[in-house]
Amino acid sequence: MKSTILRAGLGAAVCACCSVGSAWAAPIAHVSVSVSSVQEKMPPLVQKRIAASIQTVGNHVLLTHDSGEVLANGEEYNRIINDIVNRVLIGYTVESIQIQPGEDTTLAVQIRPWGETIQSVAMHVDYGALPDMGRRLADGDLRNASSIVENLLVGLPVDALDWADGTIKAVMESELESQLPEFYPHIAITPGRRAEVEIYLLPKLPVVRNVDVAIEAEHLPRVIFLSARKNIEERYAGLEGLPVAFVHRHERDIQADLRRSVDSQWVIRKYKLKVDPVVEVGENMKIQLCSRTDFYDIQAGAYVDVGRDDNSGDDTVLKAHLGRKIGGHHEVYTQVEFMPSSVDWNIIPGYFYRWGKYTRLGYQYETDDDSSHVWVRQYLGKKWMLRFDRDLTNHEDEIGLTYRVHEYIGLEYIISDHDNWLRVIGYL
C-alpha cells in the first residue's frame, strides 16, 4: 500500500511540474538533503537512514526539473514531498521542509518524533557456558560496547524500531565483531523508554578443550608443588571453551595473570623460588611451571629394579639428593639411599660439573662398598637421558638409558658387565 501511495505521489508531483512551465532555464542536477529533529537529538545511524530515504523522494520529485519552475511552485513541491515523507517515515512526522532550488538543490527537513522515544538502554551480555576468566577478558574487550549501543538507540522513537531494527542490529553486530572478532554476536532488542539489548556471544571454532599444568622442578621435590599445581589448574580451567584465537590475542594478559598467580603461591613465597611459567596455546593448552634455584639442588625419589640377577634382594631403594650449587656450573652434593629389604644405608658424597645445558660430568664415593665412581649423564631433550658409570674400585661399567614417561615416573634400561635389567623410577 505504501509503494502505491509513493508512486501516486510521485506521479502527481511530475504532473504538477509539467503543468507549471515548459522552459527549463537551470535543470536540477543534484539534490542534497539535511535532516534535523526539533525535539530530541536523533541517533546518527537513524539520521543517516532517514536522510537517505528523503534523498530518494527528493530525487524522484526534483531531479531534471527546472529550478525556476520549482521556485515558483515551491508550496506545491513542499506539499508533495511532505506528504510522501510522512507516509514513508514511521515514528516521525515532518515539521517543516525548506527547498532551495538550483542546479544543486538543497532540501532541509525538520522532523518531530511522535510517541515515546528511547531514553536509556539496559545492555546485557549473555556468555552462555563461558567460564569466569573468559568473561572477564571478553568484558575488557567490550568496555565501549554500551556507549556504541546507546549512540544507536537513545532518542529513537520506540515505533521507529519497526523499520530501523535490522539496520541497527547489523551495525551493532559489525561493531561488536570488530571488538571481539573471535565470537559471533547475536542481538535482540526489546523497545521501550528503557530499551533492553540482549547480546548473545557464540565462540568461533576451534576452542580450548583442556588445560594441562605441568611442573618442571629439576632442583626441588615436585611433591611440594602439589597444592600450587592444583590451584593453578583450577584457576586456568577457566580458559576451557574459549576460542583459541581469543586466547592467543590475550596471551600477554594471561601470562601476566599467571605470573601473579604463581608468585602468590605459598611454596613460591616461602622458599623464594624462581618460577618461569610457559604457556603453549592450542586446543590442548599447556602451562609449564619451570622452577629453579640459584643455590640448592634438592631431589627425592625411589626406584624398583625388575629382572635383576642380584642376591642382595635390595630391589627397592628410597633416595634423596642434597646439593649446593657453586656458580652456574659446579655442584657438591650428598646422596642418601635407603634399602628397606636389608634396612641398609648408602651415603654418597660427590661433585659434578655442568658442561653446557645437557651434559654433566661427576665423581662420587659410595659407602656401602667403599667404591669410587666417575660418571657422565647426557640429556637428550626433556624425555631421554643416557648415563655411563665407571666403578674405579671394582673395575665395572654400567650404562643406562632413561625415558621420562611422566613428570613423576621414568623407566631406565640398564646394562652392566654381568647383568641387564629394567628400573622403574619415581620422582617426588
Coordinates of C-alpha atoms in Angstrom, one line a residue:
M1 CA 0.0 0.0 0.0
K2 CA 2.9 2.4 0.9
S3 CA 4.5 1.8 -2.5
T4 CA 1.2 2.5 -4.3
I5 CA 0.9 5.8 -2.4
L6 CA 4.5 6.7 -3.1
R7 CA 4.0 6.1 -6.9
A8 CA 0.8 8.1 -6.8
G9 CA 2.5 11.0 -5.0
L10 CA 5.5 10.9 -7.4
G11 CA 3.1 10.9 -10.4
A12 CA 1.2 13.8 -9.0
A13 CA 4.5 15.7 -8.5
V14 CA 5.6 15.0 -12.1
C15 CA 2.2 16.2 -13.5
A16 CA 2.2 19.3 -11.4
C17 CA 5.8 20.1 -12.5
C18 CA 4.9 19.6 -16.2
S19 CA 1.8 21.8 -16.0
V20 CA 3.7 24.8 -14.5
G21 CA 6.1 25.6 -17.2
S22 CA 7.8 24.1 -20.2
A23 CA 11.0 26.2 -20.3
W24 CA 13.8 24.9 -18.1
A25 CA 16.4 27.5 -17.6
A26 CA 18.5 25.6 -15.0
P27 CA 17.7 21.9 -14.7
I28 CA 18.2 20.4 -11.2
A29 CA 21.2 18.0 -11.5
H30 CA 21.7 17.1 -7.8
V31 CA 19.7 17.1 -4.6
S32 CA 21.4 17.2 -1.2
V33 CA 19.4 16.6 2.0
S34 CA 19.9 17.6 5.6
V35 CA 17.7 16.3 8.4
S36 CA 17.3 17.5 12.0
S37 CA 14.9 16.9 14.8
V38 CA 13.1 19.7 16.6
Q39 CA 12.7 17.8 19.8
E40 CA 15.4 15.2 20.6
K41 CA 18.7 14.5 19.0
M42 CA 18.5 11.6 16.6
P43 CA 20.9 8.7 16.7
P44 CA 23.5 9.3 13.9
L45 CA 22.7 6.0 12.2
V46 CA 18.9 6.7 12.2
Q47 CA 19.5 10.3 11.0
K48 CA 21.6 8.9 8.1
R49 CA 19.0 6.4 7.1
I50 CA 16.2 9.0 7.2
A51 CA 18.3 11.3 5.1
A52 CA 18.8 8.5 2.6
S53 CA 15.0 7.9 2.4
I54 CA 14.3 11.6 1.9
Q55 CA 17.0 11.8 -0.7
T56 CA 15.2 9.1 -2.7
V57 CA 12.0 11.0 -2.5
G58 CA 13.8 14.3 -3.5
N59 CA 15.5 12.7 -6.4
H60 CA 12.2 11.4 -7.8
V61 CA 10.4 14.6 -7.3
L62 CA 13.0 17.2 -8.2
L63 CA 15.7 15.8 -10.5
T64 CA 15.8 17.2 -14.1
H65 CA 13.1 19.8 -13.2
D66 CA 13.7 23.5 -13.9
S67 CA 14.9 25.2 -10.7
G68 CA 13.0 28.4 -11.6
E69 CA 9.8 26.4 -12.0
V70 CA 10.4 24.7 -8.6
L71 CA 11.0 28.1 -7.0
A72 CA 7.7 29.5 -8.5
N73 CA 5.7 26.5 -7.3
G74 CA 7.6 25.8 -4.0
E75 CA 4.5 25.4 -2.0
E76 CA 3.2 22.6 -4.2
Y77 CA 6.5 20.8 -4.2
N78 CA 6.7 21.3 -0.5
R79 CA 3.3 19.7 0.0
I80 CA 4.1 16.7 -2.3
I81 CA 7.4 16.0 -0.5
N82 CA 5.8 16.5 2.9
D83 CA 3.0 14.1 2.1
I84 CA 5.3 11.3 0.7
V85 CA 7.9 11.6 3.6
N86 CA 5.1 11.4 6.2
R87 CA 3.9 8.2 4.6
V88 CA 7.3 6.7 4.4
L89 CA 8.7 7.6 7.9
I90 CA 7.4 5.6 10.9
G91 CA 7.9 7.2 14.3
Y92 CA 8.4 10.7 13.0
T93 CA 6.3 13.4 11.4
V94 CA 7.6 16.3 9.2
E95 CA 7.7 19.6 11.0
S96 CA 9.0 21.7 8.1
I97 CA 10.6 21.5 4.7
Q98 CA 12.7 24.1 3.0
I99 CA 13.7 23.8 -0.6
Q100 CA 16.4 26.0 -2.1
P101 CA 16.3 25.3 -5.8
G102 CA 19.3 25.4 -8.1
E103 CA 21.4 23.2 -10.2
D104 CA 22.5 21.7 -6.8
T105 CA 19.2 21.9 -4.9
T106 CA 19.2 21.6 -1.1
L107 CA 16.4 20.1 0.9
A108 CA 16.3 20.9 4.6
V109 CA 13.8 18.8 6.6
Q110 CA 12.9 19.1 10.2
I111 CA 11.1 16.2 11.8
R112 CA 9.5 15.6 15.1
P113 CA 9.3 12.2 16.9
W114 CA 5.8 11.1 17.9
G115 CA 5.0 8.7 20.7
E116 CA 7.6 7.6 23.2
T117 CA 11.3 7.8 22.5
I118 CA 14.1 5.6 23.9
Q119 CA 15.6 7.4 26.9
S120 CA 18.1 4.8 28.1
V121 CA 19.4 1.4 27.3
A122 CA 20.0 -1.6 29.5
M123 CA 22.6 -3.9 27.9
H124 CA 23.2 -7.4 29.0
V125 CA 25.8 -9.8 27.5
D126 CA 25.0 -13.5 27.6
Y127 CA 28.2 -15.6 27.5
G128 CA 26.4 -18.9 27.7
A129 CA 28.7 -21.5 29.3
L130 CA 31.8 -19.3 29.1
P131 CA 33.9 -19.6 32.3
D132 CA 34.6 -16.6 34.6
M133 CA 38.1 -16.0 33.3
G134 CA 36.8 -15.8 29.7
R135 CA 34.0 -13.5 30.7
R136 CA 36.4 -11.1 32.4
L137 CA 38.7 -11.0 29.3
A138 CA 35.7 -10.5 27.0
D139 CA 34.3 -7.8 29.2
G140 CA 37.5 -5.9 28.8
D141 CA 37.2 -6.1 25.0
L142 CA 33.6 -4.9 25.2
R143 CA 34.1 -2.0 27.6
N144 CA 33.0 0.5 24.9
A145 CA 30.0 -1.6 23.7
S146 CA 27.4 0.2 25.9
S147 CA 28.3 3.6 24.5
I148 CA 28.0 2.3 21.0
V149 CA 24.6 0.8 21.7
E150 CA 23.4 4.0 23.4
N151 CA 24.5 6.1 20.4
L152 CA 22.5 3.9 18.1
L153 CA 19.3 3.9 20.2
V154 CA 18.9 6.8 22.6
G155 CA 16.5 9.4 21.1
L156 CA 14.9 7.0 18.6
P157 CA 11.1 6.8 18.7
V158 CA 10.0 3.4 20.0
D159 CA 7.8 2.8 17.0
A160 CA 10.7 3.6 14.6
L161 CA 12.3 0.3 15.5
D162 CA 9.9 -1.4 13.2
W163 CA 11.9 -0.2 10.2
A164 CA 15.3 0.6 11.8
D165 CA 15.7 -2.7 13.8
G166 CA 17.5 -4.6 11.0
T167 CA 19.9 -1.8 10.2
I168 CA 20.7 -1.1 13.8
K169 CA 21.4 -4.7 14.6
A170 CA 23.6 -5.1 11.6
V171 CA 25.7 -2.1 12.7
M172 CA 25.8 -3.3 16.3
E173 CA 27.0 -6.8 15.2
S174 CA 29.6 -5.3 12.9
E175 CA 30.9 -3.1 15.8
L176 CA 30.9 -5.9 18.3
E177 CA 32.8 -8.2 15.9
S178 CA 35.4 -5.6 15.4
Q179 CA 36.0 -5.5 19.2
L180 CA 35.5 -9.3 19.8
P181 CA 36.4 -11.0 16.4
E182 CA 36.6 -14.5 17.9
F183 CA 32.8 -14.6 18.7
Y184 CA 29.6 -14.4 16.7
P185 CA 27.3 -11.8 18.2
H186 CA 23.5 -12.2 18.1
I187 CA 21.4 -9.3 19.2
A188 CA 17.8 -9.0 20.4
I189 CA 16.3 -5.5 21.1
T190 CA 13.2 -5.0 23.3
P191 CA 11.9 -1.5 22.6
G192 CA 10.6 0.9 25.3
R193 CA 11.6 4.1 27.1
R194 CA 14.3 2.0 28.6
A195 CA 15.2 -0.3 25.8
E196 CA 16.7 -3.7 26.6
V197 CA 19.5 -5.1 24.4
E198 CA 20.5 -8.7 24.8
I199 CA 23.8 -9.7 23.2
Y200 CA 24.5 -13.4 22.8
L201 CA 28.1 -14.4 22.1
L202 CA 28.8 -17.7 20.3
P203 CA 32.5 -18.8 20.2
K204 CA 34.1 -19.5 16.9
L205 CA 36.0 -22.8 16.5
P206 CA 38.5 -24.1 17.3
V207 CA 38.2 -23.7 21.1
V208 CA 40.4 -24.7 24.0
R209 CA 39.4 -28.3 25.0
N210 CA 41.5 -28.8 28.1
V211 CA 44.3 -27.1 30.1
D212 CA 47.2 -29.2 31.4
V213 CA 49.5 -27.9 34.1
A214 CA 53.0 -29.5 34.4
I215 CA 55.7 -28.8 36.9
E216 CA 59.4 -28.9 35.8
A217 CA 61.3 -28.8 39.1
E218 CA 64.7 -30.2 38.4
H219 CA 66.2 -28.9 41.6
L220 CA 63.3 -29.3 44.0
P221 CA 61.0 -32.1 45.0
R222 CA 57.8 -31.9 42.9
V223 CA 55.7 -33.0 45.8
I224 CA 56.0 -29.6 47.4
F225 CA 54.3 -28.1 44.3
L226 CA 51.1 -30.3 44.5
S227 CA 48.9 -27.7 46.2
A228 CA 50.3 -24.9 43.9
R229 CA 49.6 -27.1 40.8
K230 CA 46.1 -27.8 42.0
N231 CA 45.4 -24.1 42.5
I232 CA 46.8 -23.2 39.0
E233 CA 44.8 -26.0 37.4
E234 CA 41.5 -24.8 39.0
R235 CA 42.1 -21.2 38.0
Y236 CA 43.1 -21.8 34.4
A237 CA 40.5 -24.4 33.7
G238 CA 38.6 -21.1 33.2
L239 CA 40.2 -20.9 29.7
E240 CA 38.4 -24.1 28.5
G241 CA 35.7 -23.3 25.9
L242 CA 37.4 -20.0 24.8
P243 CA 38.3 -19.7 21.1
V244 CA 42.0 -20.5 20.5
A245 CA 42.4 -17.2 18.6
F246 CA 40.9 -15.3 21.5
V247 CA 43.4 -16.9 23.9
H248 CA 46.2 -16.1 21.5
R249 CA 45.2 -12.4 21.4
H250 CA 45.1 -12.3 25.2
E251 CA 48.2 -14.4 25.7
R252 CA 50.1 -11.4 27.2
D253 CA 47.3 -10.8 29.7
I254 CA 47.1 -14.5 30.6
Q255 CA 50.9 -14.6 31.1
A256 CA 50.8 -11.6 33.4
D257 CA 47.9 -13.1 35.4
L258 CA 49.7 -16.5 35.6
R259 CA 52.8 -14.8 36.9
R260 CA 50.8 -13.1 39.7
S261 CA 49.0 -16.4 40.5
V262 CA 52.3 -18.3 40.7
D263 CA 54.0 -15.6 42.8
S264 CA 51.1 -15.7 45.2
Q265 CA 51.5 -19.5 46.0
W266 CA 52.8 -20.1 49.5
V267 CA 55.6 -22.5 48.4
I268 CA 57.0 -19.9 46.0
R269 CA 57.0 -17.2 48.6
K270 CA 58.3 -19.4 51.4
Y271 CA 61.3 -20.8 49.6
K272 CA 61.8 -17.7 47.4
L273 CA 61.8 -19.7 44.3
K274 CA 62.1 -18.5 40.7
V275 CA 59.4 -20.0 38.6
D276 CA 59.1 -19.3 34.9
P277 CA 55.6 -20.0 33.6
V278 CA 55.5 -21.0 29.9
V279 CA 52.1 -21.1 28.1
E280 CA 51.5 -23.1 24.9
V281 CA 48.2 -22.1 23.4
G282 CA 46.1 -24.6 21.4
E283 CA 43.1 -26.8 21.7
N284 CA 45.1 -28.8 24.2
M285 CA 46.6 -26.0 26.1
K286 CA 49.7 -26.5 28.2
I287 CA 51.0 -24.5 31.2
Q288 CA 54.6 -25.4 32.1
L289 CA 55.9 -24.1 35.5
C290 CA 59.7 -24.3 35.4
S291 CA 61.1 -23.9 38.9
R292 CA 64.8 -23.2 39.6
T293 CA 67.0 -22.1 42.4
D294 CA 70.4 -20.4 42.4
F295 CA 71.9 -22.2 45.4
Y296 CA 70.3 -25.5 46.2
D297 CA 69.6 -28.8 44.4
I298 CA 67.1 -30.9 46.4
Q299 CA 65.6 -34.0 44.9
A300 CA 63.8 -37.1 46.2
G301 CA 62.5 -40.3 44.7
A302 CA 62.5 -44.1 44.7
Y303 CA 63.2 -46.9 42.2
V304 CA 62.4 -50.6 41.8
D305 CA 64.6 -52.9 39.8
V306 CA 62.8 -55.6 37.8
G307 CA 64.6 -58.6 36.4
R308 CA 67.9 -58.0 38.1
D309 CA 70.1 -61.1 38.9
D310 CA 71.2 -60.0 42.3
N311 CA 71.3 -62.0 45.5
S312 CA 71.2 -58.9 47.8
G313 CA 67.4 -58.6 47.4
D314 CA 67.7 -54.8 47.6
D315 CA 65.5 -54.2 44.5
T316 CA 63.7 -51.3 46.1
V317 CA 65.6 -48.1 47.0
L318 CA 64.5 -44.8 48.5
K319 CA 66.7 -41.9 47.5
A320 CA 67.4 -38.3 48.5
H321 CA 69.8 -35.8 46.9
L322 CA 71.0 -32.6 48.7
G323 CA 73.2 -30.4 46.6
R324 CA 74.9 -27.0 46.9
K325 CA 75.5 -25.1 43.6
I326 CA 78.7 -23.1 43.2
G327 CA 78.3 -20.7 40.4
G328 CA 76.5 -21.8 37.3
H329 CA 78.5 -25.0 36.6
H330 CA 79.7 -26.7 39.8
E331 CA 77.8 -28.6 42.5
V332 CA 78.8 -30.6 45.5
Y333 CA 76.3 -33.0 46.8
T334 CA 75.4 -35.8 49.1
Q335 CA 73.0 -38.6 48.2
V336 CA 71.4 -40.9 50.7
E337 CA 70.0 -44.2 49.7
F338 CA 67.9 -46.5 52.0
M339 CA 67.2 -50.1 51.2
P340 CA 64.1 -51.3 53.1
S341 CA 64.7 -55.0 52.4
S342 CA 68.1 -55.1 54.2
V343 CA 67.5 -52.0 56.2
D344 CA 70.8 -50.7 55.0
W345 CA 72.0 -47.2 54.1
N346 CA 74.3 -45.9 51.4
I347 CA 75.8 -42.4 51.8
I348 CA 77.2 -41.0 48.6
P349 CA 79.1 -37.7 48.7
G350 CA 80.1 -36.3 45.3
Y351 CA 80.7 -33.5 42.9
F352 CA 79.7 -32.8 39.3
Y353 CA 80.3 -30.2 36.6
R354 CA 77.6 -28.9 34.3
W355 CA 79.1 -28.8 30.8
G356 CA 76.6 -26.9 28.7
K357 CA 72.9 -27.4 29.0
Y358 CA 72.7 -31.2 28.6
T359 CA 75.9 -32.7 29.8
R360 CA 77.1 -33.5 33.3
L361 CA 80.5 -35.0 34.4
G362 CA 80.8 -36.2 38.0
Y363 CA 82.7 -38.1 40.7
Q364 CA 81.2 -39.8 43.8
Y365 CA 82.1 -42.1 46.6
E366 CA 79.7 -44.9 47.8
T367 CA 80.0 -46.0 51.4
D368 CA 78.1 -49.3 51.2
D369 CA 81.1 -51.0 49.3
D370 CA 83.8 -48.3 49.6
S371 CA 83.8 -47.7 45.9
S372 CA 84.7 -44.6 43.8
H373 CA 82.9 -43.8 40.6
V374 CA 83.1 -41.4 37.7
W375 CA 80.0 -40.8 35.6
V376 CA 78.6 -39.0 32.6
R377 CA 75.0 -38.0 32.0
Q378 CA 73.9 -36.8 28.6
Y379 CA 70.4 -35.4 28.4
L380 CA 68.7 -35.9 25.0
G381 CA 65.9 -33.4 25.3
K382 CA 63.4 -33.5 28.1
K383 CA 62.4 -37.1 27.8
W384 CA 65.6 -39.1 27.3
M385 CA 68.9 -39.4 29.2
L386 CA 71.9 -41.6 28.6
R387 CA 74.0 -42.5 31.6
F388 CA 77.5 -44.0 31.9
D389 CA 79.0 -45.1 35.3
R390 CA 82.6 -46.4 35.8
D391 CA 83.3 -48.1 39.1
L392 CA 87.0 -47.3 39.6
T393 CA 87.3 -49.6 42.6
N394 CA 85.7 -52.8 41.3
H395 CA 86.5 -52.0 37.6
E396 CA 83.0 -52.4 36.4
D397 CA 80.9 -50.3 33.9
E398 CA 77.2 -49.6 33.8
I399 CA 75.2 -47.9 31.0
G400 CA 71.6 -46.8 31.4
L401 CA 69.1 -45.3 29.0
T402 CA 66.2 -43.4 30.8
Y403 CA 62.9 -42.4 29.3
R404 CA 60.7 -39.9 31.2
V405 CA 57.2 -41.3 30.9
H406 CA 55.6 -38.7 33.1
E407 CA 56.9 -35.9 35.4
Y408 CA 56.6 -38.4 38.3
I409 CA 57.6 -41.6 36.5
G410 CA 60.5 -42.8 34.5
L411 CA 61.9 -46.1 33.0
E412 CA 65.6 -46.9 32.7
Y413 CA 67.1 -49.9 30.9
I414 CA 70.5 -50.8 32.5
I415 CA 73.3 -52.8 31.0
S416 CA 76.3 -53.8 33.3
D417 CA 79.3 -56.0 32.8
H418 CA 77.4 -59.0 34.3
D419 CA 73.7 -58.2 34.0
N420 CA 70.9 -56.1 32.5
W421 CA 67.5 -55.1 33.9
L422 CA 64.7 -52.6 33.9
R423 CA 64.4 -49.9 36.6
V424 CA 61.1 -48.2 37.4
I425 CA 61.8 -44.7 38.8
G426 CA 59.5 -42.5 40.8
Y427 CA 60.3 -38.8 41.1
L428 CA 58.9 -36.9 44.1

